[in-house]
Coordinates of C-alpha atoms in Angstrom, one line a residue:
X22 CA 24.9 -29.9 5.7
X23 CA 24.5 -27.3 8.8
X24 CA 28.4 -26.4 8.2
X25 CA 28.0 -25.5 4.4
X26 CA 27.7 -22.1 3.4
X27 CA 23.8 -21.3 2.8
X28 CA 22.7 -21.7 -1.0
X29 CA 19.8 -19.6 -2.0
X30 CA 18.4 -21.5 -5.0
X31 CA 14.5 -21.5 -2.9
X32 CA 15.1 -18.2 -1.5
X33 CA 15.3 -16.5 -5.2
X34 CA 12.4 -18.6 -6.3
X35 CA 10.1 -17.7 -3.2
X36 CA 10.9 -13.8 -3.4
X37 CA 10.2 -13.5 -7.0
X38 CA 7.0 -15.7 -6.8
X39 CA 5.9 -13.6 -4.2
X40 CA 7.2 -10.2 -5.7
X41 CA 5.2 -11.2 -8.8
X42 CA 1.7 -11.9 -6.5
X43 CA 2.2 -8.7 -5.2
X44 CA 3.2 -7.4 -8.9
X45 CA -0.2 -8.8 -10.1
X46 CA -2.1 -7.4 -7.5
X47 CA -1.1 -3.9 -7.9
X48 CA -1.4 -3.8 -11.4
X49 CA -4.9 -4.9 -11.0
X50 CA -5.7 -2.6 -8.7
X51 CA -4.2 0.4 -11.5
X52 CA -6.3 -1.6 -14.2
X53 CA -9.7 -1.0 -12.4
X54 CA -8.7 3.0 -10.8
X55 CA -6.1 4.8 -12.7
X56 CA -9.0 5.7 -15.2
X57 CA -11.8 7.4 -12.4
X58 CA -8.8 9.0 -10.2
X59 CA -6.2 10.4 -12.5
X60 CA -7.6 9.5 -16.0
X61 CA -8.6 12.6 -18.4
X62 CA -12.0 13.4 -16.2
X63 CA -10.6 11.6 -13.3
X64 CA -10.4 13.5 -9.5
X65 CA -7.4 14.7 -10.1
X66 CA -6.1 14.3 -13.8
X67 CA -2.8 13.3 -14.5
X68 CA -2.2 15.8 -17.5
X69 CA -3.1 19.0 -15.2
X70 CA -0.4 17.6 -12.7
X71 CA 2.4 16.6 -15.3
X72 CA 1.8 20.2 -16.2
X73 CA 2.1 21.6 -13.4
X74 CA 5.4 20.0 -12.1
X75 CA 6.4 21.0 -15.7
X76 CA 5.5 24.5 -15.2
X77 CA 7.1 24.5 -11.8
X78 CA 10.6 22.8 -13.2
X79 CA 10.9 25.0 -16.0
X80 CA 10.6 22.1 -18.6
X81 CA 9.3 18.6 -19.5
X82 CA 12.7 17.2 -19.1
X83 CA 13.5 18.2 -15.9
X84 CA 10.1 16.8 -14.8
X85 CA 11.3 13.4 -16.3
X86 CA 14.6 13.4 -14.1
X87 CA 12.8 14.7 -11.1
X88 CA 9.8 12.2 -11.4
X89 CA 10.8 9.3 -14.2
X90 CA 7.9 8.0 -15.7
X91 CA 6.9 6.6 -18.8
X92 CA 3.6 8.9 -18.9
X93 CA 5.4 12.6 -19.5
X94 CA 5.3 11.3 -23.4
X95 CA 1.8 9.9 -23.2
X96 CA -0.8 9.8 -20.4
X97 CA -4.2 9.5 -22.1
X98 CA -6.4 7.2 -20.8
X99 CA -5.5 4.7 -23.3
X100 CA -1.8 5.1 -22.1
X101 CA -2.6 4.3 -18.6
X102 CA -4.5 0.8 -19.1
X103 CA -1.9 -0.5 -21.4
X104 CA 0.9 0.3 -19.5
X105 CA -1.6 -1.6 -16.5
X106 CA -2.2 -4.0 -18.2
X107 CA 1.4 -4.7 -19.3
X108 CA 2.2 -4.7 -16.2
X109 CA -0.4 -7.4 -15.1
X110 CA 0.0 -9.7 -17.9
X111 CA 4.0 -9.5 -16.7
X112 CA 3.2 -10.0 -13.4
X113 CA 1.4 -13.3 -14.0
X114 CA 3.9 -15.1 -16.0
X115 CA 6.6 -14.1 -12.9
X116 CA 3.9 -15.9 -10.7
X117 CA 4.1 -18.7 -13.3
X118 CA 7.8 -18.9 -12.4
X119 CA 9.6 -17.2 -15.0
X120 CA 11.7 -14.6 -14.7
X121 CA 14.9 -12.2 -15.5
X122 CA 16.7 -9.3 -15.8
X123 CA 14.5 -7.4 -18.3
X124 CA 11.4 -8.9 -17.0
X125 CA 11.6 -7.3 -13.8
X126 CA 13.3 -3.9 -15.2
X127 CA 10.1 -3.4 -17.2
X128 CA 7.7 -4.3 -14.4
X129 CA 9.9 -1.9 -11.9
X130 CA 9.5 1.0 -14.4
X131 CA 6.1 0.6 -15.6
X132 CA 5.4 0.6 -11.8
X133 CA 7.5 3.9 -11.2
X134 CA 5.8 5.3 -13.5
X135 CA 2.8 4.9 -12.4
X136 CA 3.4 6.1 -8.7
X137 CA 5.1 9.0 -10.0
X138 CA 1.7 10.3 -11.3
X139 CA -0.1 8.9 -8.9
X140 CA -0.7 12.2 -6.4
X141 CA -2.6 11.6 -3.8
X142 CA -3.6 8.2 -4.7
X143 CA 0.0 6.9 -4.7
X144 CA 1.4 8.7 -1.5
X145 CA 1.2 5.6 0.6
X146 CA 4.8 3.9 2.0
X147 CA 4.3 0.6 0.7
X148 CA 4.5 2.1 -3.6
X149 CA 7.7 3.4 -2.6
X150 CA 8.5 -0.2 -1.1
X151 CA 7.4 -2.1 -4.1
X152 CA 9.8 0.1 -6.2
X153 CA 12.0 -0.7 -4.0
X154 CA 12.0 -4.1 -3.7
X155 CA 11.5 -4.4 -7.2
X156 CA 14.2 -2.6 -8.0
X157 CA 16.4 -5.3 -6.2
X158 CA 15.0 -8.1 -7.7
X159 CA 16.2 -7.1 -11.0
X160 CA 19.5 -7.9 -10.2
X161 CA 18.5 -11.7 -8.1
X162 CA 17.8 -13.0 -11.9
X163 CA 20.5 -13.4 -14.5
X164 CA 20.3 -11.5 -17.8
X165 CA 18.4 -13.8 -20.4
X166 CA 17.5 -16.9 -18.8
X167 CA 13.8 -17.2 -17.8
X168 CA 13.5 -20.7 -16.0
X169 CA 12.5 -20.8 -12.4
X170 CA 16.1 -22.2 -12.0
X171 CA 18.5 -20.9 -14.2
X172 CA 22.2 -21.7 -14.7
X173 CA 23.1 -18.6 -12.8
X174 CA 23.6 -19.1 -8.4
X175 CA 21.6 -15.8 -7.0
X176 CA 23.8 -13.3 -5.7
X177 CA 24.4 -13.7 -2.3
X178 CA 25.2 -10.1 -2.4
X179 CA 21.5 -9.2 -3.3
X180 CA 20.2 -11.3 -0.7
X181 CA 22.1 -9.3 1.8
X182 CA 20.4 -6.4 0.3
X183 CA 16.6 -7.6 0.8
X184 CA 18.0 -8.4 4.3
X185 CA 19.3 -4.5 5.0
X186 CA 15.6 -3.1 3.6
X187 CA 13.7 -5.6 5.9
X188 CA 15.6 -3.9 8.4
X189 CA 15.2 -0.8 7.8
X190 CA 11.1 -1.3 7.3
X191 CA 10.5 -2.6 10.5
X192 CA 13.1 -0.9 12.6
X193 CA 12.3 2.4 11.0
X194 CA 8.5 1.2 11.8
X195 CA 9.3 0.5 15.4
X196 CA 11.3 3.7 15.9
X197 CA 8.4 5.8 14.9
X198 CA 6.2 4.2 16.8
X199 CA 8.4 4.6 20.0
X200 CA 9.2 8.0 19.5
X201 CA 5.6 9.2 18.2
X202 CA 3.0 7.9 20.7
X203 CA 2.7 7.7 24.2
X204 CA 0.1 4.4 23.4
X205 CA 2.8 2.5 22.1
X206 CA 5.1 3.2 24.8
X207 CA 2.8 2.4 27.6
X208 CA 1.8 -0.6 25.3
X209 CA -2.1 0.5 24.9
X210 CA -1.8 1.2 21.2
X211 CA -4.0 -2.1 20.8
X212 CA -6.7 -0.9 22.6
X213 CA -7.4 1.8 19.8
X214 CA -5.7 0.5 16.8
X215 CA -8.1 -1.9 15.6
X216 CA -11.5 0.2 16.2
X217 CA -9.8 3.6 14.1
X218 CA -7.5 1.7 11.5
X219 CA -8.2 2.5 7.8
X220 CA -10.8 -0.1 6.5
X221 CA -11.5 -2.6 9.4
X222 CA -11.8 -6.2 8.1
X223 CA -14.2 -9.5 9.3
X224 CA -12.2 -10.3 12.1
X225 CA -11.1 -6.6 13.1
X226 CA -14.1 -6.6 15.8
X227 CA -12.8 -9.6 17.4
X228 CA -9.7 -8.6 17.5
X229 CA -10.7 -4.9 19.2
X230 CA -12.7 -6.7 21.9
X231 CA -10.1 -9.3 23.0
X232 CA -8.9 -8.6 27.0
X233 CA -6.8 -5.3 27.4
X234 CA -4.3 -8.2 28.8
X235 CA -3.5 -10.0 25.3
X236 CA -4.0 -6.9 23.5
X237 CA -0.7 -5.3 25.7
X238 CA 0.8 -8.4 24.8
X239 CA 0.6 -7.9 21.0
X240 CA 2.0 -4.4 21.5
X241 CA 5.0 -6.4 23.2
X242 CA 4.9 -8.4 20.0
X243 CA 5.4 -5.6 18.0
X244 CA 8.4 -4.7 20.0
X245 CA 9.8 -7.9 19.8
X246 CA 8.9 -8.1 15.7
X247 CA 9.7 -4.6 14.7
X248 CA 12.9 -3.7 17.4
X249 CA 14.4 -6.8 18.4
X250 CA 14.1 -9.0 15.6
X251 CA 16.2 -7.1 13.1
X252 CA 19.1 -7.0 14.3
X253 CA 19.6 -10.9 14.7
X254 CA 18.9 -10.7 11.0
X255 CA 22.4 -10.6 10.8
X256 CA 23.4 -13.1 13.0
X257 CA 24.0 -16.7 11.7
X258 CA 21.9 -19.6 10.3
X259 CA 19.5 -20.5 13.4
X260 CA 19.0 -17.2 14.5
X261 CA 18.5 -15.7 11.4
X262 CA 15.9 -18.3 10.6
X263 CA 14.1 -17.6 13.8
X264 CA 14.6 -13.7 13.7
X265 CA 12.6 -14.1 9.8
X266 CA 10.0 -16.3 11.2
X267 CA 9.4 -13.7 13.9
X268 CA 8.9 -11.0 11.2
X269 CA 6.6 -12.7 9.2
X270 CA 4.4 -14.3 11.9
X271 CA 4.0 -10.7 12.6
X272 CA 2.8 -10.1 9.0
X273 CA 0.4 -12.7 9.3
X274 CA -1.2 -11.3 12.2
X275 CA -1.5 -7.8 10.7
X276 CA -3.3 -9.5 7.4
X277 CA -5.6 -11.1 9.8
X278 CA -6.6 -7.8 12.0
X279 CA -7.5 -5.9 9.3
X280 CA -7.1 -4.5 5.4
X281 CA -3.6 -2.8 5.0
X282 CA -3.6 -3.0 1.1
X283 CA -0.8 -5.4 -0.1
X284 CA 1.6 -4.1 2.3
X285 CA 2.2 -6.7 4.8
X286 CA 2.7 -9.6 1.2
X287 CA 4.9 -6.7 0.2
X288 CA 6.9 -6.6 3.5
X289 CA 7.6 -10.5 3.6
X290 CA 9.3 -10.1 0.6
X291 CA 12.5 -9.5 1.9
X292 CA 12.1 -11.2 5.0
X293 CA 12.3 -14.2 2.7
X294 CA 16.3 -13.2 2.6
X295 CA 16.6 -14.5 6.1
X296 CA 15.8 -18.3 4.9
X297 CA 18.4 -20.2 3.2
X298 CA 17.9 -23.1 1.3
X299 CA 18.7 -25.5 4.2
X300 CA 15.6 -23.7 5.6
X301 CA 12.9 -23.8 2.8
X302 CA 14.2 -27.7 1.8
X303 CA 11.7 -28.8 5.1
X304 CA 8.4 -27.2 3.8
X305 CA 8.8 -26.9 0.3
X306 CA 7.7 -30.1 -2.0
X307 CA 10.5 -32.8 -2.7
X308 CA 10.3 -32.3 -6.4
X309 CA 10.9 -28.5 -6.4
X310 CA 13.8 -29.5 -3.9
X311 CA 15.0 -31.7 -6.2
X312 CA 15.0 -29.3 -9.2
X313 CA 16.5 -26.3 -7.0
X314 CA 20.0 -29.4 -5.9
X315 CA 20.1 -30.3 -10.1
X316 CA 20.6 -26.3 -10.8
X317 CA 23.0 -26.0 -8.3
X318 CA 25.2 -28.6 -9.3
X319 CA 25.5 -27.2 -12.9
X320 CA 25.7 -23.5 -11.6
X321 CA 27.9 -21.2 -13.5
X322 CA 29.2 -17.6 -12.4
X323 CA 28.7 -15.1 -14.6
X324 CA 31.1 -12.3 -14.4
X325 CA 29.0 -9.7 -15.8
X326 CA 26.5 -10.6 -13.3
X327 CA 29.2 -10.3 -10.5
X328 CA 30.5 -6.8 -11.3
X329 CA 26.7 -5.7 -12.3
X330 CA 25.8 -6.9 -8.4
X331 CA 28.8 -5.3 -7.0
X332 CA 27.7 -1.8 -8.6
X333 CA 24.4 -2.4 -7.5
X334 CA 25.4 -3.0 -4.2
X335 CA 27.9 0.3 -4.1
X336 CA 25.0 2.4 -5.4
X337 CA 22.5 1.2 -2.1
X338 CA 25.0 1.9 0.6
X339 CA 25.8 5.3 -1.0
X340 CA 22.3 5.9 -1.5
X341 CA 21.2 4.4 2.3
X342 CA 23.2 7.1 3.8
X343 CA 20.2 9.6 4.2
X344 CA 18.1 6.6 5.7
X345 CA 19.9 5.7 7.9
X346 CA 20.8 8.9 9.1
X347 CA 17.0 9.5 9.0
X348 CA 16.6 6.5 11.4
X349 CA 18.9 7.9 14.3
X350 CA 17.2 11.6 14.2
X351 CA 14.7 12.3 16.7
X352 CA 13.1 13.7 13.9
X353 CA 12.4 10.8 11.9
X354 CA 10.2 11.4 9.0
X355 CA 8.6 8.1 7.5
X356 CA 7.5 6.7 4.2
X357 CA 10.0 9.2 2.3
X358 CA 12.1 8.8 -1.1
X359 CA 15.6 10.2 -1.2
X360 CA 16.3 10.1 -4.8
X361 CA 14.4 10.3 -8.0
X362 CA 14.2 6.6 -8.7
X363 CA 12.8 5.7 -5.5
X364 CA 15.7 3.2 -5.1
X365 CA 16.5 3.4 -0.7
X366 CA 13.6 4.6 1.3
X367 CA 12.6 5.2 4.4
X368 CA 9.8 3.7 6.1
X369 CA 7.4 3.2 8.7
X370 CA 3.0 2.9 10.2
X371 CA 1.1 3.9 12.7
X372 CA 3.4 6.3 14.4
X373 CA 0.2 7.6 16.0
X374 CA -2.7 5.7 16.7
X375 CA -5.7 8.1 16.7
X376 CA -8.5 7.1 19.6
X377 CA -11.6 7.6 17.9
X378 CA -13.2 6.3 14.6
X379 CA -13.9 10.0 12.4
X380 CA -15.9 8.3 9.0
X381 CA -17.1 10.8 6.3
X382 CA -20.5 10.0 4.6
X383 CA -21.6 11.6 1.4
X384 CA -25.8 11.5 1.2
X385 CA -28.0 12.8 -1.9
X386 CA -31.6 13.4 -2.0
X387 CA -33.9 14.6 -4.7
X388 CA -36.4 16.3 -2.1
X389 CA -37.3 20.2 -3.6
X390 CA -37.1 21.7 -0.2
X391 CA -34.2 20.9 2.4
X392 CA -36.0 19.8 6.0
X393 CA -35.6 17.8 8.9
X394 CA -38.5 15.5 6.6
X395 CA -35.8 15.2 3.6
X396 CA -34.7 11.9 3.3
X397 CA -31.0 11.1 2.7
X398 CA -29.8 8.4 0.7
X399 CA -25.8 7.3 1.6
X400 CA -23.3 6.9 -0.8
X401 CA -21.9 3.2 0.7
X402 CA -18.3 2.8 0.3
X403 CA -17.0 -0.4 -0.5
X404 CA -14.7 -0.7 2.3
X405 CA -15.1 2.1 4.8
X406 CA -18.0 1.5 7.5
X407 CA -21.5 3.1 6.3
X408 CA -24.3 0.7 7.1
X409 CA -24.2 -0.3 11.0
X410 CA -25.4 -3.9 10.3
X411 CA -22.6 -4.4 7.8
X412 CA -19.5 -6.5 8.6
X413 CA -16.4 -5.3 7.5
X414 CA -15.4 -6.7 4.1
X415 CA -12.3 -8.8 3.3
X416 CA -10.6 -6.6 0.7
X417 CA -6.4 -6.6 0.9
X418 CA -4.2 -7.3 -0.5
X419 CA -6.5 -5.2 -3.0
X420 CA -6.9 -1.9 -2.5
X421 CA -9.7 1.0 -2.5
X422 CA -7.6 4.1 -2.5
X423 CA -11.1 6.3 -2.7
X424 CA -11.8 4.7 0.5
X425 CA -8.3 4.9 1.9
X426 CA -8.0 8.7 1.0
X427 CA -11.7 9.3 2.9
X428 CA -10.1 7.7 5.3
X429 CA -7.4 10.3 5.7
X430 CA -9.3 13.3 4.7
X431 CA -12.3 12.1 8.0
X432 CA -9.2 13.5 9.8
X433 CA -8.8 16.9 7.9
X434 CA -11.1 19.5 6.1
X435 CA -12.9 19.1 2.5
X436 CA -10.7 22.1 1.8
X437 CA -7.7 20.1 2.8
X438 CA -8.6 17.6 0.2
X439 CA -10.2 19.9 -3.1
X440 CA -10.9 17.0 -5.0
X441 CA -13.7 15.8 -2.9
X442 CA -15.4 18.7 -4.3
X443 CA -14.7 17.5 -8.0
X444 CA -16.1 13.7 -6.6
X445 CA -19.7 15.7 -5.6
X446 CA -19.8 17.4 -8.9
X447 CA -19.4 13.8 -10.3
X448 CA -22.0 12.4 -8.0
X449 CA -24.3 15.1 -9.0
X450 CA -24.1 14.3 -12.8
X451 CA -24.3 10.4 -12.1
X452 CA -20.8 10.1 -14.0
X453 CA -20.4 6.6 -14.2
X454 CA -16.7 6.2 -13.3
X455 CA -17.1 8.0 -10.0
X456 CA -20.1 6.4 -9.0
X457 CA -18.5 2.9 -9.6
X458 CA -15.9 3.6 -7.1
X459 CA -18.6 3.4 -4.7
X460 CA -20.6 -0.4 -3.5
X461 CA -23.8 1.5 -5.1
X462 CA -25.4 4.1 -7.0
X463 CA -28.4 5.2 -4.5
X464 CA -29.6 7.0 -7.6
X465 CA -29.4 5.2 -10.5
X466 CA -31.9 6.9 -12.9
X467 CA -31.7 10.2 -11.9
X468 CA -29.0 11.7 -10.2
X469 CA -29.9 13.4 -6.9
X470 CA -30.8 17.1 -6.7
X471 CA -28.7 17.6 -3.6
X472 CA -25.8 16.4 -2.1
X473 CA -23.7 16.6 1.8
X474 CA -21.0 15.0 3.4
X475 CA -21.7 14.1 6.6
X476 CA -18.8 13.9 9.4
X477 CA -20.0 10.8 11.9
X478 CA -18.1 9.0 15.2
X479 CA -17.9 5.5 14.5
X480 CA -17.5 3.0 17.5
X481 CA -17.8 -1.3 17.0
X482 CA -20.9 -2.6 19.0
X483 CA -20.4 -4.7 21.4
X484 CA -20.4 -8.6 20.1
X485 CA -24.2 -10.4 20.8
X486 CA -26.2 -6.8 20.6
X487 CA -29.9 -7.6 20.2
X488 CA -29.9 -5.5 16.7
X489 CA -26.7 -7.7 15.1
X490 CA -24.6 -4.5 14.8
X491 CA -21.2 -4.4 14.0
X492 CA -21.1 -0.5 14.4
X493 CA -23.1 2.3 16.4
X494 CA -22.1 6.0 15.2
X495 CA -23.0 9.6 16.2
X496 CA -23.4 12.5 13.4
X497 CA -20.9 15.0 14.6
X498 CA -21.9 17.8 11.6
X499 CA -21.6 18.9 8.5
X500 CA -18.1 17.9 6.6
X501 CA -19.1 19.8 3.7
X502 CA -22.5 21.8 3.2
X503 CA -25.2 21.0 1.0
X504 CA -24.3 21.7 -2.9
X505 CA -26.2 21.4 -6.0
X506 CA -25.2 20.8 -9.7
X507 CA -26.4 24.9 -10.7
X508 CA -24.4 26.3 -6.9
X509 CA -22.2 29.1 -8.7
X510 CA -19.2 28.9 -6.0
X511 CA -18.8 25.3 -6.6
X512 CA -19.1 25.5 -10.3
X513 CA -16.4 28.6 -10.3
X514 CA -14.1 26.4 -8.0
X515 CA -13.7 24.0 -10.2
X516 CA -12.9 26.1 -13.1
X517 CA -10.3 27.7 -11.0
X518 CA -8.6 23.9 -10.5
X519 CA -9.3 23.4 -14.2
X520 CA -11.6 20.3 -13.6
X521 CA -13.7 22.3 -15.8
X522 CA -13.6 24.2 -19.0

C-alpha cells in the first residue's frame, strides 16, 4: 500500500466539503451586511463607487475588466441579496456533497463579484484567498458529474496547486512577520497579540495571561508552522503528512485564541492537499472509504479534463511570477492581487503586532445641555469590547466587518475613515439598518440628540478580580466631537460624498 502512488479520491471530497462550509459562511455573512454597508443607503454605497471607478477608467467596460463583477449591470439592493443568496443556497448543496465544474464557477464568480464592490468592507486577505482557492477548485471536479465520487480521478495536478498556495500563505505569512517586527523576532509577539487582536474571543484572556515561557514557545510554533513546515510540503508521503498536520494544528490553535473571521477554515483548505488517501483512509468512516476504493476502480480519464488542468496549471505559474518575486523582496507587500481575477495572491497577518488595545466607542444622549452631568449611553458592538464585565463573544468563522473596520480605524483618524461620519448621521436618525449592526439600540424610541465617539485604552483584567471583569479601560479623548442631526458642517460633508441629496 505505502509503495503505491497516492490516490486523492478523500482529499477532493474533504477540500470541497470544506470549501463549501466556508462558501456557506461567507455568503451568510453577505446575506445579513451587504444591504447596511454598501446597499443604496448603505455606508458607503456600491452605485457611487462603481461610478466612480467608472469615471476614473473612462468607461463601464473597462471597469468590468479591471474589477469583474456581476454587479456593474445591476447592483440594487435587490441585486445584492439574490446574488447572496445564490450563493448560499449553492454553497449548502456543496456541503451536501455535490459538486462540479459549473457549480463551483458560479460560486467563484458570484463571490468575485462581490469582493470587487466590496471597498473597505472587502479589503481583508482572506476574500482574496477564497477567490483563490475557489478558483482552483473548479478544476478538482469534472465537468457534469455531481456525485461526491464521480467517474472522474482528481487531478493530481490541481492538488499540487492547493499545495503551492498553502505555501505561499504561510511562508509569505512568516516572512512578514520576520521582516516586520522586532516582537516576532525576539519571539515576544505573544505577549501582546492576544490582548490587541481584532475581536478577542472566550478564551483570548486565558490565552494572554498564560506564562511569558509558553507564550515564547507558541511564537516558536509559528516559526515552525509558518517557515519550516512548507517546504517539507514537498517532500514525500510521511513527511508531507506530518508537515500538513503541523499547518493545521496551527489553524486550530489560532480558531481557539481568538475571532479571525473564516480565515484560518479557509487556510486548511489547501493544507488538505498534503493528505493522500492512504492518510484520510485511518480517520475517515469505513463506508465513505469504501465508496472513495469502488470509484477508483471504475475511474476514467477524461482528456478534456487533462488538457483543461494542464492550462490551468500553465496559467498559475505564469501568473505566480509576481508572488513569488514579491516573497524574496525586502519589501514584501501582503494580502495583494496581481491580476484582475484575483487568481495568484499574495499573502500574509500580523506583520506588526501593536502593544496596546486602542477601542473606539460611539455614545448618544438626549440631555439639552452638554455637561460633565450628561449622561452617555454606548453604542455596544457586537464583537468589539464595550462593557468591562462582558466576555468576549464566540463569533468566527462569521464575521462583523463594522466591528473589524472600528477595529482598524481605533488605529487612525475619523477623517481617515469618512464613512464613520455617514454611520453617526445614521445613528442620529435611528435608521434601522445601521443601528442593527450594533448588539443594541440604546435609543430605541427616540433617537438621541447628541452623539461622540469616544477613543478608550483597553487592557484584560487580571483573572479572579473582585468586580468579575474581563476588561479595565482609560478614556484617552475625543475620536470625533460631539455632532447633532441640524450641525451644518456635517450635513454639508455628506453632501459633498454624495451620501446625501
Amino acid at each position: 500500500m505505502e509503495n503505491r502512488a497516492p490516490s486523492y479520491w478523500l482529499t477532493r471530497f474533504m477540500i470541497l466539503r470544506l470549501l463549501g462550509l466556508v462558501y456557506a459562511v461567507a455568503f451568510l455573512i453577505a446575506i445579513n451586511q451587504l444591504v447596511p454597508l454598501i446597499g443604496s443607503k448603505g455606508l458607503l454605497p456600491a452605485d457611487l463607487y462603481l461610478k466612480q471607478v467608472s469615471t476614473a477608467l473612462g468607461s463601464i467596460g473597462a471597469g468590468f475588466i479591471r474589477l469583474p463583477s456581476l454587479f456593474w449591470f445591476w447592483h440594487s439592493d435587490t441585486a445584492l441579496l439574490m446574488a447572496a443568496w445564490t450563493g448560499f443556497i449553492l454553497s449548502v448543496i456543496v456541503v451536501s456533497g455535490y459538486a462540479n465544474a459549473p457549480l463551483l464557477g458560479i460560486l467563484w464568480f458570484i463571490y468575485l463579484s462581490i469582493v470587487h464592490i466590496g471597498q473597505d468592507w472587502y479589503g481583508y486577505g482572506w476574500e482574496i484567498q477564497l477567490t483563490e482557492t475557489g478558483f482552483l477548485a473548479i478544476f478538482l471536479s469534472p465537468l457534469w458529474d455531481l456525485r461526491p465520487f464521480p467517474n472522474r480521478p482528481p487531478p493530481v495536478l490541481i492538488i499540487i496547486l492547493f499545495r503551492w498556495l498553502i505555501f505561499r500563505i504561510m511562508f509569505g505569512a512568516g516572512l512578514i512577520k520576520f521582516r516586520g517586527d522586532a516582537t516576532w523576532r525576539n519571539a515576544t509577539a505573544l505577549y501582546y497579540y492576544f490582548e490587541t487582536q481584532p475581536i478577542p474571543g472566550p478564551l483570548t484572556r486565558w490565552f494572554h495571561f498564560l506564562p511569558h515561557a509558553l507564550l515564547r514557545i507558541g511564537v516558536w510554533f509559528n516559526w515552525l508552522a509558518e517557515l519550516v513546515a512548507p517546504w517539507f510540503i514537498w517532500w514525500p508521503r510521511l513527511s508531507r503528512h506530518i508537515a500538513g498536520s503541523i499547518i493545521v494544528l496551527f489553524q486550530f490553535a489560532i480558531i481557539l485564541s481568538g475571532n479571525l473571521s473564516f480565515l484560518n477554515w479557509l487556510t486548511i483548505i489547501p493544507a488538505l492537499a498534503c493528505f493522500d488517501d492512504s492518510f484520510w483512509s485511518k480517520f475517515l468512516p469505513g463506508k465513505l472509504v469504501r465508496k472513495s476504493e469502488a470509484a477508483a476502480s471504475k475511474a476514467e480519464e477524461s482528456k478534456h479534463m487533462q488538457v483543461t488542468v494542464w492550462v490551468v496549471t500553465s496559467l498559475v505559474v505564469l501568473l505566480s511570477l509576481q508572488p513569488a518575486l514579491n516573497m524574496l523582496s525586502p519589501n514584501q507587500v501582503m494580502n495583494t492581487s496581481f491580476d484582475p481575477l484575483d487568481l495568484v495572491n499574495t499573502y500574509g497577518a500580523f506583520g506588526s503586532v501593536g502593544q496596546e488595545r486602542l477601542n473606539v466607542v460611539f455614545e448618544g444622549t438626549m440631555e439639552d445641555t452638554l455637561n460633565n452631568k450628561a449622561h452617555w449611553k454606548s453604542y455596544i458592538y457586537k464583537g468589539l469590547p464595550v462593557l468591562l464585565n462582558k466576555r468576549p463573544p464566540q463569533i468566527a468563522p462569521y464575521q462583523l466587518r463594522l466591528d473589524w473596520q472600528m477595529w482598524f480605524a481605533s488605529m487612525s483618524t475619523a477623517e481617515q475613515y469618512p464613512w464613520t461620519y455617514n454611520l453617526v448621521w445614521k445613528l442620529l436618525h435611528n435608521d434601522p439598518e445601521a443601528v442593527d449592526l450594533f448588539a443594541n439600540n440604546p435609543f430605541p424610541k427616540k433617537p438621541p440628540r447628541y452623539i461622540r465617539a469616544v477613543l478608550y485604552r483597553y487592557r484584560f483584567a487580571g483573572n479572579g478580580n473582585p468586580q468579575g471583569q474581563y476588561w479595565t479601560r482609560e478614556r484617552i479623548g475625543d475620536w470625533m466631537p460631539v455632532l447633532t442631526a441640524d450641525n451644518k458642517q456635517l450635513v454639508a460633508f455628506l453632501r459633498g460624498q454624495r451620501w446625501l441629496p
